[in-house]
Amino acid sequence: MAHTAATNFFGIVVRRQRYKERDALVTILTKEYGFKTFLVRGTQGSKSKISGSVITFSYGDYSGVIKDEGLSYLNSASNIKQFDEIIKDIELNAYATFLFDLFHNAFIDDPLPDEWYRSLFKALLYIENGFDAQVVVDIMQMHLLQVFGVAPNMDSCVVGGETEGRFDFSVILGGIICSKHFDADIHRLHISERIVYFLRLFSKINLDQIGKIEIKENNKDMIQHAIDSIYEGSVGYYPKSKKFIDDMKTWHI
Ligand SMILES: [Zn+2]
C-alpha cells in the first residue's frame, strides 16, 4: 500500500543512526507496516521535539508518511514510553537487539501477524521486568522456527514415531529422535534428556508461563548451545548481534 499522506501507526524503535549533520535514520517496527526506516529531521538540534521519541527501545503512537520503497518520513509522536531497563543495561540491550534481528530475519519487511507482534512486545516487557532475558529469547527462538519454515517435530521420534523412551535431538532430521534410532543420525546433538525436556518445553509454552521455569546456570548454557546448533543447521544463519551476546558472556569470566 502506498501512502503519500501522513498516517498514524504504533511502533517500537529498533535502531537509530545519525544521518548527515542534523537528522537521524530511525528503524521502527510498526504494527501496521512491519519494519520501516524513517528519515527524522532535526533530531540533533537541542530544541528537537521528536528526538526523545525516537530513542532506541521507545514505543508508542507515531505519525508519518510510509513509503513502500526507500525511506519513510516521521512527523510526530505521542504517548511515547521507553523500555528503561533495557536502555540502561547493556546485556538486556543485547538480547532485545538480537530479538529484533531474529524477527526481522523471520518476517523480512512484511507486517508481523498480530499474534507475533504481541508476542515480541510481551517478550520485551518480560525482559524489561526482570525475567531472564536469555530464557525469554530462547523461548522466542524455539517458537520462531516455524516462521523460518523449519518447525522441528518435538512430539515423537522423527524416524519411528515413538513417543516414549530416551530422546536426543536431530538437526538434520528435524526433531527429537529416540534411542532405538540414534544410528539414523550420528551427528545428533548428544544432549541429555533434561536438555531435550527444556527444548520441548520452550517450543510449547507461552511466555506467560516463564515465571514457573527454573533452570540451573550450566543447563542454560547447554540449552543455548543446542538452540545455536538447531539455528545454524536448519535456519542457516544468525544475525551479527548474536556474536555480541556470545562475546559478552566471556566478559564475566
Ligand atoms: Zn525412534
mmCIF file of C-alpha atoms and ligand atoms in Angstrom:
data_model
loop_
_atom_site.group_PDB
_atom_site.id
_atom_site.type_symbol
_atom_site.label_atom_id
_atom_site.label_comp_id
_atom_site.label_asym_id
_atom_site.label_seq_id
_atom_site.Cartn_x
_atom_site.Cartn_y
_atom_site.Cartn_z
ATOM 1 C CA MET A 1 0.000 0.000 0.000
ATOM 2 C CA ALA A 2 1.456 3.356 -0.968
ATOM 3 C CA HIS A 3 0.819 6.308 1.256
ATOM 4 C CA THR A 4 1.562 9.848 0.306
ATOM 5 C CA ALA A 5 -0.389 11.389 3.170
ATOM 6 C CA ALA A 6 0.619 11.071 6.799
ATOM 7 C CA THR A 7 -0.766 8.084 8.607
ATOM 8 C CA ASN A 8 -0.845 7.023 12.274
ATOM 9 C CA PHE A 9 0.699 3.800 13.495
ATOM 10 C CA PHE A 10 2.034 2.070 16.587
ATOM 11 C CA GLY A 11 5.727 1.294 16.651
ATOM 12 C CA ILE A 12 8.771 0.189 18.610
ATOM 13 C CA VAL A 13 12.085 1.902 17.817
ATOM 14 C CA VAL A 14 14.575 -0.772 16.852
ATOM 15 C CA ARG A 15 17.595 1.259 15.762
ATOM 16 C CA ARG A 16 18.718 4.837 15.414
ATOM 17 C CA GLN A 17 21.674 6.183 13.487
ATOM 18 C CA ARG A 18 22.767 9.758 12.950
ATOM 19 C CA TYR A 19 22.248 10.884 9.361
ATOM 20 C CA LYS A 20 24.113 13.867 7.911
ATOM 21 C CA GLU A 21 24.509 16.846 10.223
ATOM 22 C CA ARG A 22 21.162 17.236 11.859
ATOM 23 C CA ASP A 23 18.981 14.241 11.091
ATOM 24 C CA ALA A 24 18.586 10.598 12.063
ATOM 25 C CA LEU A 25 17.650 7.348 10.363
ATOM 26 C CA VAL A 26 15.305 5.516 12.672
ATOM 27 C CA THR A 27 14.138 1.946 12.131
ATOM 28 C CA ILE A 28 10.758 1.309 13.677
ATOM 29 C CA LEU A 29 8.945 -1.988 13.849
ATOM 30 C CA THR A 30 5.467 -0.699 13.087
ATOM 31 C CA LYS A 31 2.445 -2.770 13.955
ATOM 32 C CA GLU A 32 0.743 -1.939 10.670
ATOM 33 C CA TYR A 33 3.593 -1.954 8.120
ATOM 34 C CA GLY A 34 6.381 -4.094 9.542
ATOM 35 C CA PHE A 35 9.967 -2.815 9.790
ATOM 36 C CA LYS A 36 10.355 0.643 8.249
ATOM 37 C CA THR A 37 13.272 3.078 8.195
ATOM 38 C CA PHE A 38 12.370 6.717 8.680
ATOM 39 C CA LEU A 39 14.223 9.894 7.993
ATOM 40 C CA VAL A 40 13.645 12.055 11.045
ATOM 41 C CA ARG A 41 14.688 15.636 10.550
ATOM 42 C CA GLY A 42 16.317 17.893 13.092
ATOM 43 C CA THR A 43 16.989 15.267 15.746
ATOM 44 C CA GLN A 44 20.407 16.672 16.549
ATOM 45 C CA GLY A 45 19.136 20.141 17.445
ATOM 46 C CA SER A 46 18.717 20.930 21.141
ATOM 47 C CA LYS A 47 15.163 22.121 20.527
ATOM 48 C CA SER A 48 14.091 18.968 18.735
ATOM 49 C CA LYS A 49 10.709 17.845 19.999
ATOM 50 C CA ILE A 50 10.800 14.468 18.326
ATOM 51 C CA SER A 51 14.333 13.399 19.261
ATOM 52 C CA GLY A 52 13.352 11.874 22.616
ATOM 53 C CA SER A 53 10.581 9.875 20.960
ATOM 54 C CA VAL A 54 12.912 8.053 18.611
ATOM 55 C CA ILE A 55 15.458 6.748 21.098
ATOM 56 C CA THR A 56 16.026 3.010 20.553
ATOM 57 C CA PHE A 57 13.592 0.941 22.688
ATOM 58 C CA SER A 58 10.937 3.671 22.721
ATOM 59 C CA TYR A 59 7.402 2.752 21.728
ATOM 60 C CA GLY A 60 4.061 4.413 21.210
ATOM 61 C CA ASP A 61 1.974 6.190 18.591
ATOM 62 C CA TYR A 62 3.777 7.734 15.670
ATOM 63 C CA SER A 63 2.654 9.643 12.620
ATOM 64 C CA GLY A 64 4.391 9.911 9.286
ATOM 65 C CA VAL A 65 4.470 9.079 5.613
ATOM 66 C CA ILE A 66 5.058 5.390 4.874
ATOM 67 C CA LYS A 67 6.851 4.531 1.644
ATOM 68 C CA ASP A 68 6.921 1.080 0.106
ATOM 69 C CA GLU A 69 10.483 1.613 -1.079
ATOM 70 C CA GLY A 70 13.272 3.669 0.454
ATOM 71 C CA LEU A 71 12.930 5.983 3.378
ATOM 72 C CA SER A 72 9.687 6.823 5.088
ATOM 73 C CA TYR A 73 9.213 10.107 6.944
ATOM 74 C CA LEU A 74 8.300 10.604 10.565
ATOM 75 C CA ASN A 75 6.365 13.717 11.545
ATOM 76 C CA SER A 76 5.300 13.382 15.142
ATOM 77 C CA ALA A 77 4.893 11.063 18.103
ATOM 78 C CA SER A 78 2.588 10.766 21.089
ATOM 79 C CA ASN A 79 2.072 8.523 24.145
ATOM 80 C CA ILE A 80 5.717 7.520 23.956
ATOM 81 C CA LYS A 81 7.173 5.253 26.608
ATOM 82 C CA GLN A 82 10.518 3.572 26.902
ATOM 83 C CA PHE A 83 11.845 0.218 27.968
ATOM 84 C CA ASP A 84 14.075 1.989 30.522
ATOM 85 C CA GLU A 85 15.790 -1.075 31.980
ATOM 86 C CA ILE A 86 16.629 -2.364 28.507
ATOM 87 C CA ILE A 87 18.053 1.042 27.576
ATOM 88 C CA LYS A 88 20.200 1.145 30.728
ATOM 89 C CA ASP A 89 21.542 -2.405 30.754
ATOM 90 C CA ILE A 90 23.964 -3.444 28.014
ATOM 91 C CA GLU A 91 23.130 -7.134 28.451
ATOM 92 C CA LEU A 92 19.359 -6.653 28.210
ATOM 93 C CA ASN A 93 20.017 -4.298 25.327
ATOM 94 C CA ALA A 94 21.967 -7.035 23.511
ATOM 95 C CA TYR A 95 19.213 -9.639 23.960
ATOM 96 C CA ALA A 96 16.497 -7.220 22.845
ATOM 97 C CA THR A 97 18.531 -6.234 19.780
ATOM 98 C CA PHE A 98 19.068 -9.897 18.909
ATOM 99 C CA LEU A 99 15.323 -10.473 19.253
ATOM 100 C CA PHE A 100 14.596 -7.605 16.830
ATOM 101 C CA ASP A 101 17.114 -9.045 14.361
ATOM 102 C CA LEU A 102 15.605 -12.537 14.605
ATOM 103 C CA PHE A 103 12.145 -11.148 13.939
ATOM 104 C CA HIS A 104 13.449 -9.078 11.049
ATOM 105 C CA ASN A 105 15.104 -12.165 9.539
ATOM 106 C CA ALA A 106 11.957 -14.208 10.064
ATOM 107 C CA PHE A 107 9.407 -11.766 8.658
ATOM 108 C CA ILE A 108 11.699 -9.671 6.419
ATOM 109 C CA ASP A 109 9.783 -6.487 5.583
ATOM 110 C CA ASP A 110 6.281 -7.891 5.836
ATOM 111 C CA PRO A 111 3.982 -6.715 8.616
ATOM 112 C CA LEU A 112 4.037 -9.137 11.549
ATOM 113 C CA PRO A 113 0.838 -11.115 12.120
ATOM 114 C CA ASP A 114 -0.891 -9.654 15.161
ATOM 115 C CA GLU A 115 -0.092 -12.557 17.499
ATOM 116 C CA TRP A 116 3.594 -12.327 16.623
ATOM 117 C CA TYR A 117 3.703 -8.576 17.183
ATOM 118 C CA ARG A 118 2.077 -9.055 20.580
ATOM 119 C CA SER A 119 4.399 -11.876 21.374
ATOM 120 C CA LEU A 120 7.503 -9.765 20.602
ATOM 121 C CA PHE A 121 6.139 -6.880 22.640
ATOM 122 C CA LYS A 122 5.427 -9.222 25.524
ATOM 123 C CA ALA A 123 8.942 -10.664 25.304
ATOM 124 C CA LEU A 124 10.350 -7.120 25.610
ATOM 125 C CA LEU A 125 8.097 -6.446 28.599
ATOM 126 C CA TYR A 126 9.282 -9.611 30.319
ATOM 127 C CA ILE A 127 12.921 -8.657 29.715
ATOM 128 C CA GLU A 128 12.180 -5.119 30.956
ATOM 129 C CA ASN A 129 10.548 -6.504 34.095
ATOM 130 C CA GLY A 130 13.490 -8.598 35.175
ATOM 131 C CA PHE A 131 12.740 -12.060 33.808
ATOM 132 C CA ASP A 132 15.767 -13.925 32.498
ATOM 133 C CA ALA A 133 16.446 -12.348 29.089
ATOM 134 C CA GLN A 134 18.267 -15.416 27.816
ATOM 135 C CA VAL A 135 15.325 -17.689 28.630
ATOM 136 C CA VAL A 136 12.833 -15.237 27.111
ATOM 137 C CA VAL A 137 14.881 -15.171 23.899
ATOM 138 C CA ASP A 138 15.343 -18.975 23.907
ATOM 139 C CA ILE A 139 11.573 -19.459 24.075
ATOM 140 C CA MET A 140 11.031 -16.993 21.233
ATOM 141 C CA GLN A 141 13.745 -18.724 19.215
ATOM 142 C CA MET A 142 12.051 -22.108 19.555
ATOM 143 C CA HIS A 143 8.726 -20.532 18.522
ATOM 144 C CA LEU A 144 10.231 -18.663 15.556
ATOM 145 C CA LEU A 145 11.496 -21.886 13.944
ATOM 146 C CA GLN A 146 8.024 -22.348 12.458
ATOM 147 C CA VAL A 147 8.195 -18.892 10.845
ATOM 148 C CA PHE A 148 11.558 -19.845 9.340
ATOM 149 C CA GLY A 149 9.768 -22.909 7.917
ATOM 150 C CA VAL A 150 11.783 -25.398 9.951
ATOM 151 C CA ALA A 151 9.494 -26.209 12.868
ATOM 152 C CA PRO A 152 11.005 -29.324 14.477
ATOM 153 C CA ASN A 153 8.920 -32.334 15.439
ATOM 154 C CA MET A 154 9.026 -32.181 19.244
ATOM 155 C CA ASP A 155 6.254 -34.731 19.864
ATOM 156 C CA SER A 156 7.542 -38.045 18.599
ATOM 157 C CA CYS A 157 10.654 -39.684 17.179
ATOM 158 C CA VAL A 158 11.355 -38.278 13.702
ATOM 159 C CA VAL A 159 12.280 -41.772 12.465
ATOM 160 C CA GLY A 160 9.819 -44.215 14.028
ATOM 161 C CA GLY A 161 7.214 -42.021 15.691
ATOM 162 C CA GLU A 162 7.939 -43.283 19.217
ATOM 163 C CA THR A 163 6.557 -41.128 21.985
ATOM 164 C CA GLU A 164 8.288 -42.919 24.843
ATOM 165 C CA GLY A 165 11.863 -43.764 25.556
ATOM 166 C CA ARG A 166 15.094 -41.841 25.714
ATOM 167 C CA PHE A 167 15.357 -38.956 23.288
ATOM 168 C CA ASP A 168 18.047 -36.851 21.684
ATOM 169 C CA PHE A 169 17.642 -34.163 19.007
ATOM 170 C CA SER A 170 18.491 -34.478 15.327
ATOM 171 C CA VAL A 171 19.028 -31.205 13.452
ATOM 172 C CA ILE A 172 19.292 -32.981 10.079
ATOM 173 C CA LEU A 173 16.066 -34.947 10.578
ATOM 174 C CA GLY A 174 14.305 -32.008 12.211
ATOM 175 C CA GLY A 175 13.176 -33.133 15.620
ATOM 176 C CA ILE A 176 13.545 -35.460 18.544
ATOM 177 C CA ILE A 177 14.932 -38.919 17.898
ATOM 178 C CA CYS A 178 14.561 -41.971 20.166
ATOM 179 C CA SER A 179 17.452 -44.168 21.293
ATOM 180 C CA LYS A 180 16.320 -47.021 19.013
ATOM 181 C CA HIS A 181 17.039 -44.793 16.041
ATOM 182 C CA PHE A 182 20.179 -43.000 17.179
ATOM 183 C CA ASP A 183 22.048 -44.650 14.281
ATOM 184 C CA ALA A 184 19.960 -42.613 11.833
ATOM 185 C CA ASP A 185 21.930 -39.507 12.765
ATOM 186 C CA ILE A 186 25.398 -39.874 14.171
ATOM 187 C CA HIS A 187 25.563 -36.081 14.364
ATOM 188 C CA ARG A 188 22.552 -35.841 16.655
ATOM 189 C CA LEU A 189 23.123 -33.238 19.343
ATOM 190 C CA HIS A 190 24.107 -35.723 22.068
ATOM 191 C CA ILE A 191 22.235 -33.749 24.680
ATOM 192 C CA SER A 192 20.860 -35.029 27.970
ATOM 193 C CA GLU A 193 17.198 -35.833 28.489
ATOM 194 C CA ARG A 194 16.989 -32.788 30.721
ATOM 195 C CA ILE A 195 18.019 -30.534 27.851
ATOM 196 C CA VAL A 196 15.607 -32.284 25.468
ATOM 197 C CA TYR A 197 12.925 -31.650 28.080
ATOM 198 C CA PHE A 198 13.665 -27.900 28.062
ATOM 199 C CA LEU A 199 13.728 -27.702 24.257
ATOM 200 C CA ARG A 200 10.297 -29.344 24.176
ATOM 201 C CA LEU A 201 9.031 -27.115 26.958
ATOM 202 C CA PHE A 202 10.296 -23.928 25.282
ATOM 203 C CA SER A 203 8.749 -24.876 21.967
ATOM 204 C CA LYS A 204 5.338 -25.362 23.570
ATOM 205 C CA ILE A 205 4.907 -22.887 26.404
ATOM 206 C CA ASN A 206 3.558 -19.415 26.267
ATOM 207 C CA LEU A 207 5.745 -16.597 27.632
ATOM 208 C CA ASP A 208 3.190 -16.105 30.408
ATOM 209 C CA GLN A 209 4.419 -19.338 31.962
ATOM 210 C CA ILE A 210 8.018 -18.193 32.172
ATOM 211 C CA GLY A 211 7.759 -17.386 35.880
ATOM 212 C CA LYS A 212 7.394 -21.075 36.655
ATOM 213 C CA ILE A 213 10.587 -22.153 34.944
ATOM 214 C CA GLU A 214 13.722 -22.750 36.945
ATOM 215 C CA ILE A 215 16.927 -23.643 35.181
ATOM 216 C CA LYS A 216 20.399 -24.197 36.505
ATOM 217 C CA GLU A 217 23.041 -21.937 35.023
ATOM 218 C CA ASN A 218 25.019 -24.744 33.353
ATOM 219 C CA ASN A 219 21.804 -26.163 31.873
ATOM 220 C CA LYS A 220 21.111 -22.736 30.418
ATOM 221 C CA ASP A 221 24.426 -22.846 28.589
ATOM 222 C CA MET A 222 23.662 -26.307 27.228
ATOM 223 C CA ILE A 223 20.174 -25.282 26.105
ATOM 224 C CA GLN A 224 21.690 -22.259 24.388
ATOM 225 C CA HIS A 225 24.267 -24.425 22.706
ATOM 226 C CA ALA A 226 21.542 -26.779 21.433
ATOM 227 C CA ILE A 227 19.425 -23.907 20.106
ATOM 228 C CA ASP A 228 22.501 -22.417 18.418
ATOM 229 C CA SER A 229 23.114 -25.770 16.690
ATOM 230 C CA ILE A 230 19.474 -26.001 15.603
ATOM 231 C CA TYR A 231 19.621 -22.477 14.131
ATOM 232 C CA GLU A 232 22.961 -22.994 12.438
ATOM 233 C CA GLY A 233 21.851 -26.330 10.980
ATOM 234 C CA SER A 234 18.281 -25.522 9.965
ATOM 235 C CA VAL A 235 17.798 -21.748 9.651
ATOM 236 C CA GLY A 236 21.373 -21.482 8.416
ATOM 237 C CA TYR A 237 22.466 -18.148 9.836
ATOM 238 C CA TYR A 238 22.412 -15.900 12.826
ATOM 239 C CA PRO A 239 22.303 -12.118 12.922
ATOM 240 C CA LYS A 240 25.559 -10.398 13.886
ATOM 241 C CA SER A 241 24.018 -9.278 17.163
ATOM 242 C CA LYS A 242 24.271 -12.893 18.397
ATOM 243 C CA LYS A 243 28.037 -12.684 18.263
ATOM 244 C CA PHE A 244 27.875 -9.703 20.595
ATOM 245 C CA ILE A 245 25.945 -11.794 23.138
ATOM 246 C CA ASP A 246 28.470 -14.616 22.853
ATOM 247 C CA ASP A 247 31.357 -12.165 23.293
ATOM 248 C CA MET A 248 29.592 -10.549 26.212
ATOM 249 C CA LYS A 249 29.441 -13.840 28.056
ATOM 250 C CA THR A 250 33.214 -14.054 28.050
ATOM 251 C CA TRP A 251 33.391 -10.722 29.921
ATOM 252 C CA HIS A 252 32.006 -12.378 33.041
ATOM 253 C CA ILE A 253 34.904 -14.780 33.288
HETATM 254 ZN ZN ZN B 1 12.644 -43.788 17.149
#
